[in-house]
Short mmCIF file of C-alpha atoms in Angstrom, two decimals:
data_model
loop_
_atom_site.label_atom_id
_atom_site.label_comp_id
_atom_site.label_asym_id
_atom_site.label_seq_id
_atom_site.Cartn_x
_atom_site.Cartn_y
_atom_site.Cartn_z
CA MET A 62 60.35 56.61 -34.55
CA SER A 63 57.59 57.19 -31.93
CA SER A 64 54.84 55.95 -34.24
CA LYS A 65 56.76 52.69 -34.99
CA THR A 66 57.33 52.21 -31.26
CA ASP A 67 53.56 52.67 -30.59
CA MET A 68 52.68 50.32 -33.38
CA PHE A 69 55.08 47.71 -32.04
CA ILE A 70 53.52 48.09 -28.55
CA ASP A 71 50.02 47.87 -29.95
CA ARG A 72 50.88 44.68 -31.86
CA ARG A 73 52.34 43.16 -28.66
CA ARG A 74 49.29 44.02 -26.74
CA LEU A 75 46.93 42.63 -29.49
CA LYS A 76 48.91 39.43 -29.58
CA ARG A 77 48.47 38.95 -25.81
CA HIS A 78 44.75 39.60 -26.19
CA VAL A 79 44.57 37.07 -28.95
CA THR A 80 46.51 34.51 -26.91
CA PHE A 81 44.40 35.05 -23.82
CA TRP A 82 41.10 34.61 -25.66
CA ARG A 83 42.36 31.50 -27.52
CA ALA A 84 43.50 29.94 -24.19
CA ALA A 85 40.14 30.88 -22.67
CA THR A 86 38.26 29.26 -25.63
CA ILE A 87 40.35 26.09 -25.16
CA VAL A 88 39.67 25.95 -21.49
CA ALA A 89 35.84 26.48 -22.06
CA ILE A 90 35.82 23.69 -24.65
CA VAL A 91 37.70 21.35 -22.15
CA MET A 92 35.31 22.27 -19.40
CA MET A 93 32.32 21.58 -21.56
CA SER A 94 33.67 18.30 -22.63
CA VAL A 95 34.20 17.34 -18.94
CA VAL A 96 30.52 18.38 -18.14
CA VAL A 97 29.27 16.28 -21.03
CA ILE A 98 31.23 13.17 -20.21
CA GLY A 99 30.49 13.50 -16.53
CA LYS A 100 26.78 13.57 -17.37
CA ALA A 101 27.20 10.60 -19.63
CA ASN A 102 29.04 8.69 -16.77
CA LEU A 103 26.38 9.85 -14.25
CA ILE A 104 23.49 8.09 -16.04
CA GLY A 105 25.56 5.48 -17.83
CA VAL A 106 24.65 6.32 -21.33
CA GLY A 107 26.56 5.04 -24.43
CA ARG A 108 27.23 1.53 -25.44
CA HIS A 109 25.53 -1.53 -23.81
CA HIS A 110 26.87 -2.24 -20.38
CA VAL A 111 25.94 -3.58 -16.91
CA ALA A 112 25.42 -0.73 -14.43
CA LEU A 113 27.20 -0.97 -11.18
CA LEU A 114 26.01 0.69 -8.00
CA GLU A 115 28.03 0.79 -4.74
CA ILE A 116 26.08 1.29 -1.44
CA GLU A 117 28.54 1.54 1.48
CA GLY A 118 28.28 2.77 5.00
CA LEU A 119 25.14 3.94 6.73
CA ILE A 120 22.07 4.28 4.31
CA LEU A 121 20.95 7.80 4.58
CA SER A 122 18.36 9.80 2.45
CA LYS A 123 19.97 10.85 -0.77
CA PRO A 124 17.43 12.17 -3.33
CA GLN A 125 20.11 12.33 -6.00
CA ARG A 126 20.81 8.53 -5.65
CA GLU A 127 17.06 7.68 -6.01
CA GLN A 128 16.62 9.99 -9.03
CA MET A 129 19.68 8.47 -10.62
CA LEU A 130 18.11 4.97 -10.11
CA TYR A 131 14.76 5.96 -11.57
CA ASP A 132 16.62 7.49 -14.58
CA LEU A 133 18.25 4.15 -15.05
CA ILE A 134 14.92 2.66 -15.93
CA GLU A 135 14.77 4.66 -19.21
CA ASN A 136 18.46 4.00 -20.03
CA ALA A 137 18.43 1.35 -22.70
CA ALA A 138 22.22 1.13 -22.68
CA ALA A 139 22.19 -0.38 -19.17
CA VAL A 140 20.93 -3.93 -19.68
CA ALA A 141 21.19 -4.92 -16.02
CA LEU A 142 22.14 -3.56 -12.63
CA VAL A 143 24.59 -4.99 -10.12
CA VAL A 144 24.28 -3.52 -6.68
CA ARG A 145 27.29 -4.02 -4.26
CA ILE A 146 26.09 -3.51 -0.70
CA ASP A 147 28.46 -3.16 2.25
CA SER A 148 26.27 -1.57 4.89
CA PRO A 149 25.02 -2.20 8.38
CA GLY A 150 21.81 -0.38 7.51
CA GLY A 151 20.86 3.12 8.35
CA GLU A 152 17.55 5.10 8.23
CA THR A 153 14.57 2.85 7.77
CA ALA A 154 12.89 5.19 5.36
CA ALA A 155 16.01 5.66 3.31
CA SER A 156 16.46 1.80 3.11
CA GLU A 157 12.81 1.39 1.99
CA SER A 158 13.49 4.10 -0.53
CA VAL A 159 16.35 2.25 -2.10
CA TYR A 160 14.34 -0.96 -2.11
CA ARG A 161 11.46 0.73 -3.96
CA ALA A 162 13.72 2.15 -6.63
CA LEU A 163 15.54 -1.15 -7.13
CA ARG A 164 12.17 -2.91 -7.50
CA ALA A 165 11.08 -0.43 -10.11
CA ILE A 166 14.24 -1.06 -12.06
CA SER A 167 13.62 -4.77 -11.71
CA GLU A 168 10.30 -4.46 -13.46
CA VAL A 169 12.27 -3.62 -16.82
CA LYS A 170 15.73 -5.17 -16.35
CA PRO A 171 17.45 -7.67 -14.02
CA VAL A 172 18.89 -6.50 -10.71
CA VAL A 173 21.48 -8.49 -8.84
CA VAL A 174 22.79 -7.77 -5.39
CA VAL A 175 26.38 -8.72 -4.32
CA MET A 176 26.86 -8.37 -0.52
CA GLY A 177 30.26 -7.35 0.95
CA SER A 178 31.43 -7.67 4.44
CA VAL A 179 28.12 -6.46 5.91
CA ALA A 180 24.61 -6.21 4.50
CA ALA A 181 22.48 -6.18 7.50
CA SER A 182 19.25 -4.64 8.59
CA GLY A 183 18.48 -1.81 6.29
CA GLY A 184 21.21 -3.05 3.96
CA TYR A 185 19.44 -6.42 3.84
CA MET A 186 16.09 -4.63 3.41
CA ALA A 187 17.59 -2.95 0.23
CA ALA A 188 19.07 -6.28 -0.93
CA LEU A 189 15.56 -7.80 -0.85
CA ALA A 190 14.62 -5.98 -4.03
CA ALA A 191 17.12 -7.97 -6.14
CA ASP A 192 16.27 -10.83 -8.48
CA ARG A 193 19.23 -12.63 -7.21
CA ILE A 194 21.31 -12.08 -3.98
CA PHE A 195 24.83 -13.27 -3.69
CA ALA A 196 27.06 -13.16 -0.53
CA ARG A 197 30.31 -14.48 0.79
CA GLU A 198 30.30 -17.23 3.39
CA SER A 199 31.68 -14.69 6.05
CA THR A 200 29.20 -11.91 5.04
CA ILE A 201 27.31 -10.67 8.08
CA THR A 202 23.67 -10.21 7.11
CA GLY A 203 20.16 -10.54 8.52
CA SER A 204 19.42 -8.26 11.64
CA ILE A 205 15.73 -7.99 10.49
CA GLY A 206 14.53 -5.49 12.91
CA VAL A 207 13.88 -1.87 13.63
CA VAL A 208 15.17 0.34 16.43
CA LEU A 209 14.05 3.57 18.01
CA GLU A 210 16.52 4.88 20.39
CA ALA A 211 15.70 7.44 23.12
CA THR A 212 18.25 8.94 25.60
CA ASN A 213 17.23 11.07 28.46
CA LEU A 214 19.42 13.26 30.70
CA VAL A 215 16.92 13.41 33.75
CA GLY A 216 19.34 11.82 36.19
CA LEU A 217 22.16 14.16 35.21
CA MET A 218 19.79 17.12 35.42
CA GLU A 219 18.56 16.05 38.93
CA MET A 220 22.26 15.92 40.05
CA MET A 221 22.82 19.43 38.79
CA GLY A 222 19.58 20.70 40.24
CA VAL A 223 18.08 21.53 36.79
CA GLU A 224 14.43 21.21 36.27
CA ASN A 225 12.54 21.07 32.88
CA GLU A 226 9.06 22.38 32.14
CA THR A 227 7.44 21.61 28.83
CA ILE A 228 4.07 22.90 27.72
CA ARG A 229 2.49 20.70 25.02
CA SER A 230 -0.68 20.20 23.13
CA GLY A 231 -1.05 16.56 24.29
CA PRO A 232 0.51 14.07 26.59
CA LEU A 233 2.20 12.23 23.72
CA LYS A 234 3.63 15.32 21.99
CA ALA A 235 7.42 15.38 21.97
CA GLN A 236 7.77 11.89 23.26
CA PRO A 237 10.52 10.53 23.56
CA ASN A 238 12.18 13.63 24.96
CA LEU A 239 15.79 14.13 25.99
CA LEU A 240 14.76 16.16 29.08
CA GLU A 241 12.02 13.76 30.34
CA ARG A 242 11.61 10.19 31.35
CA LEU A 243 9.43 8.17 28.95
CA THR A 244 5.89 7.71 30.19
CA PRO A 245 4.17 4.33 30.07
CA ASP A 246 1.62 5.60 27.43
CA ALA A 247 4.45 7.17 25.19
CA ARG A 248 6.50 3.93 25.49
CA ALA A 249 3.44 1.95 24.34
CA VAL A 250 2.78 4.20 21.27
CA ASN A 251 6.44 4.09 20.19
CA GLN A 252 6.52 0.34 20.64
CA ARG A 253 3.56 0.00 18.40
CA LEU A 254 5.38 2.22 15.83
CA VAL A 255 8.44 -0.04 15.98
CA ASP A 256 6.32 -3.21 15.74
CA ASP A 257 4.34 -1.70 12.67
CA ILE A 258 7.61 -1.06 10.79
CA HIS A 259 9.01 -4.33 11.82
CA GLY A 260 5.83 -6.02 10.39
CA MET A 261 6.40 -4.21 7.14
CA PHE A 262 10.13 -5.52 7.05
CA LYS A 263 8.99 -9.05 7.83
CA HIS A 264 6.39 -8.94 5.01
CA MET A 265 9.06 -7.89 2.65
CA VAL A 266 11.23 -10.85 3.61
CA ALA A 267 8.38 -13.29 3.33
CA GLU A 268 7.24 -11.96 0.00
CA ARG A 269 10.61 -11.45 -1.68
CA ARG A 270 12.15 -14.60 -0.38
CA GLY A 271 9.18 -16.95 -0.78
CA LEU A 272 9.31 -17.89 2.92
CA ASP A 273 6.34 -18.88 5.19
CA PRO A 274 5.60 -15.99 7.66
CA ASN A 275 6.00 -18.30 10.58
CA VAL A 276 9.46 -19.14 9.36
CA VAL A 277 10.31 -15.38 8.87
CA GLU A 278 8.95 -14.65 12.40
CA ALA A 279 11.68 -16.94 13.81
CA LEU A 280 14.43 -15.32 11.74
CA ALA A 281 13.39 -11.77 12.39
CA ASP A 282 14.30 -11.49 15.97
CA GLY A 283 17.21 -9.16 15.14
CA ARG A 284 19.89 -11.82 14.94
CA VAL A 285 22.58 -11.78 12.33
CA PHE A 286 23.63 -14.52 10.00
CA SER A 287 26.82 -15.47 8.14
CA GLY A 288 26.39 -15.65 4.41
CA ALA A 289 26.56 -19.43 4.70
CA ASP A 290 23.66 -19.65 7.32
CA ALA A 291 21.73 -17.10 5.35
CA LYS A 292 21.78 -19.19 2.27
CA SER A 293 20.65 -22.15 4.42
CA ASN A 294 17.73 -20.19 5.74
CA GLY A 295 16.66 -18.94 2.35
CA LEU A 296 17.67 -15.38 3.04
CA ILE A 297 19.98 -15.18 0.06
CA ASP A 298 20.19 -17.23 -3.15
CA ALA A 299 23.96 -18.17 -3.51
CA LEU A 300 27.46 -17.72 -2.31
CA GLY A 301 29.80 -15.72 -4.56
CA GLY A 302 30.76 -12.21 -5.67
CA LEU A 303 30.73 -10.03 -8.84
CA PRO A 304 32.05 -12.83 -11.11
CA GLU A 305 29.35 -15.19 -9.92
CA ALA A 306 26.78 -12.45 -10.42
CA ARG A 307 27.88 -11.81 -14.04
CA ARG A 308 27.85 -15.51 -14.89
CA TRP A 309 24.24 -15.78 -13.50
CA LEU A 310 23.23 -12.93 -15.73
CA GLU A 311 24.70 -14.68 -18.68
CA GLU A 312 22.94 -17.99 -17.96
CA LYS A 313 19.63 -16.40 -17.01
CA TYR A 314 19.37 -13.48 -19.34
CA ALA A 315 22.14 -14.00 -21.96
CA ILE A 316 24.03 -10.89 -20.95
CA PRO A 317 27.60 -11.76 -21.82
CA VAL A 318 30.17 -11.75 -19.19
CA THR A 319 32.28 -9.74 -21.66
CA LEU A 320 29.94 -6.78 -21.55
CA PRO A 321 31.69 -3.98 -19.38
CA ASN A 322 30.65 -3.01 -15.89
CA GLN A 323 30.04 0.85 -15.76
CA ALA A 324 29.90 2.44 -12.33
CA LEU A 325 27.06 4.68 -11.52
CA GLN A 326 28.28 7.87 -9.91
CA THR A 327 26.42 9.50 -6.93
CA PHE A 328 26.85 12.86 -5.16
CA ARG A 329 27.47 12.63 -1.51
CA THR A 330 25.29 14.97 0.53
CA LYS A 331 27.11 16.16 3.60
CA HIS A 332 25.32 16.30 6.93
CA TRP A 333 25.92 19.44 9.03
CA LEU A 334 27.67 17.30 11.62
CA ASP A 335 30.42 16.65 8.95
CA TRP A 336 31.45 20.23 9.00
CA LEU A 337 31.81 20.18 12.89
CA LEU A 338 33.50 16.93 13.37
CA SER A 339 37.18 16.51 12.43
CA THR A 340 38.26 14.59 9.35
CA ALA A 341 39.30 11.47 11.34
CA ILE A 342 36.08 11.37 13.20
CA GLN A 343 34.06 11.96 10.06
CA LYS A 344 35.30 8.64 8.79
CA SER A 345 34.35 6.70 11.82
CA TYR A 346 31.18 4.60 12.24
CA PHE A 347 30.26 6.63 15.47
CA ALA A 348 30.21 9.90 13.59
CA GLU A 349 27.98 8.57 10.92
CA ARG A 350 25.77 7.06 13.64
CA LEU A 351 25.19 10.49 15.03
CA THR A 352 23.50 11.59 11.83
CA LEU A 353 20.74 9.03 12.17
CA ASP A 354 17.42 10.24 13.52
CA GLY A 355 14.01 8.56 14.05
CA LEU A 356 13.42 4.81 13.16
CA VAL A 357 16.61 3.10 12.02
CA SER A 358 17.19 -0.41 10.67
CA VAL A 359 20.93 -0.81 11.55
CA TRP A 360 23.18 -3.39 13.01
CA HIS A 361 25.71 -1.82 15.33
CA PRO A 362 27.78 -3.98 17.60
CA PHE A 363 29.40 -2.36 20.51
CA ILE A 364 32.69 -4.21 20.44
CA SER A 365 33.75 -3.89 16.84
CA ASN A 366 32.03 -3.04 13.47
CA LYS A 367 35.04 -4.41 11.44
CA TRP A 368 34.72 -7.84 10.09
#
């Protein structure tokens, strides 16, 4: 009797082991399928389609996004790229990086930009890479400029009786500085830096939009334009959205409007401030603004950033 009982127990145990490994195998297959499908979606491989990239919020450095764009060059299944931009700008270098990547794609397949509520400053810089730019009449764009902000706490420190001593290798090292007033020489050097990058931005506008440099000079004083004004001034090509962009691709490149759009997926790289700020604050424009450093090309109205 005991041997039969032991045999029964062994069979039950073996059955549980078989069930466990069978379930584990199924889970592993499912996970591998998800990874394979995810990679396929990430680079947009498969049947012919129009790749769709969303650029929203502040434009920050994201190496994964740039790598994904350069990978798109070799992806024959993606016959064109539509970029939807809804951004007030961001880091100047990051905006330029997006611009360069889009220009590289444009060498092998058409690139179209569709502006959302805002595509200003660095957002407009990125848009300049496109072969065709669409915007809504009420889109806020332009703001062709560069900003280098410097805050100092000298007045507050003096009120509190706190002094700062900085030992540096040269008079222009660590300027601007939060703990010191900006010296005239440092102000002049930083102004030249801003002017140099602004000149690069203006050259991009003149070259990509086919505008006379003198015309660009008048438009590049930092002002914003509605989509309608931007079209009148030659800063964009046409009014419209994604449907109009797809129709243009069909008319210009014989890419059927029936060809599906396929969204490109990007990974969001969290800034360390994201871990310190609450969820509600993380989603605010102010919180994102805190992540910016150095030269920025961003439009940031003080009353409201919602249009």
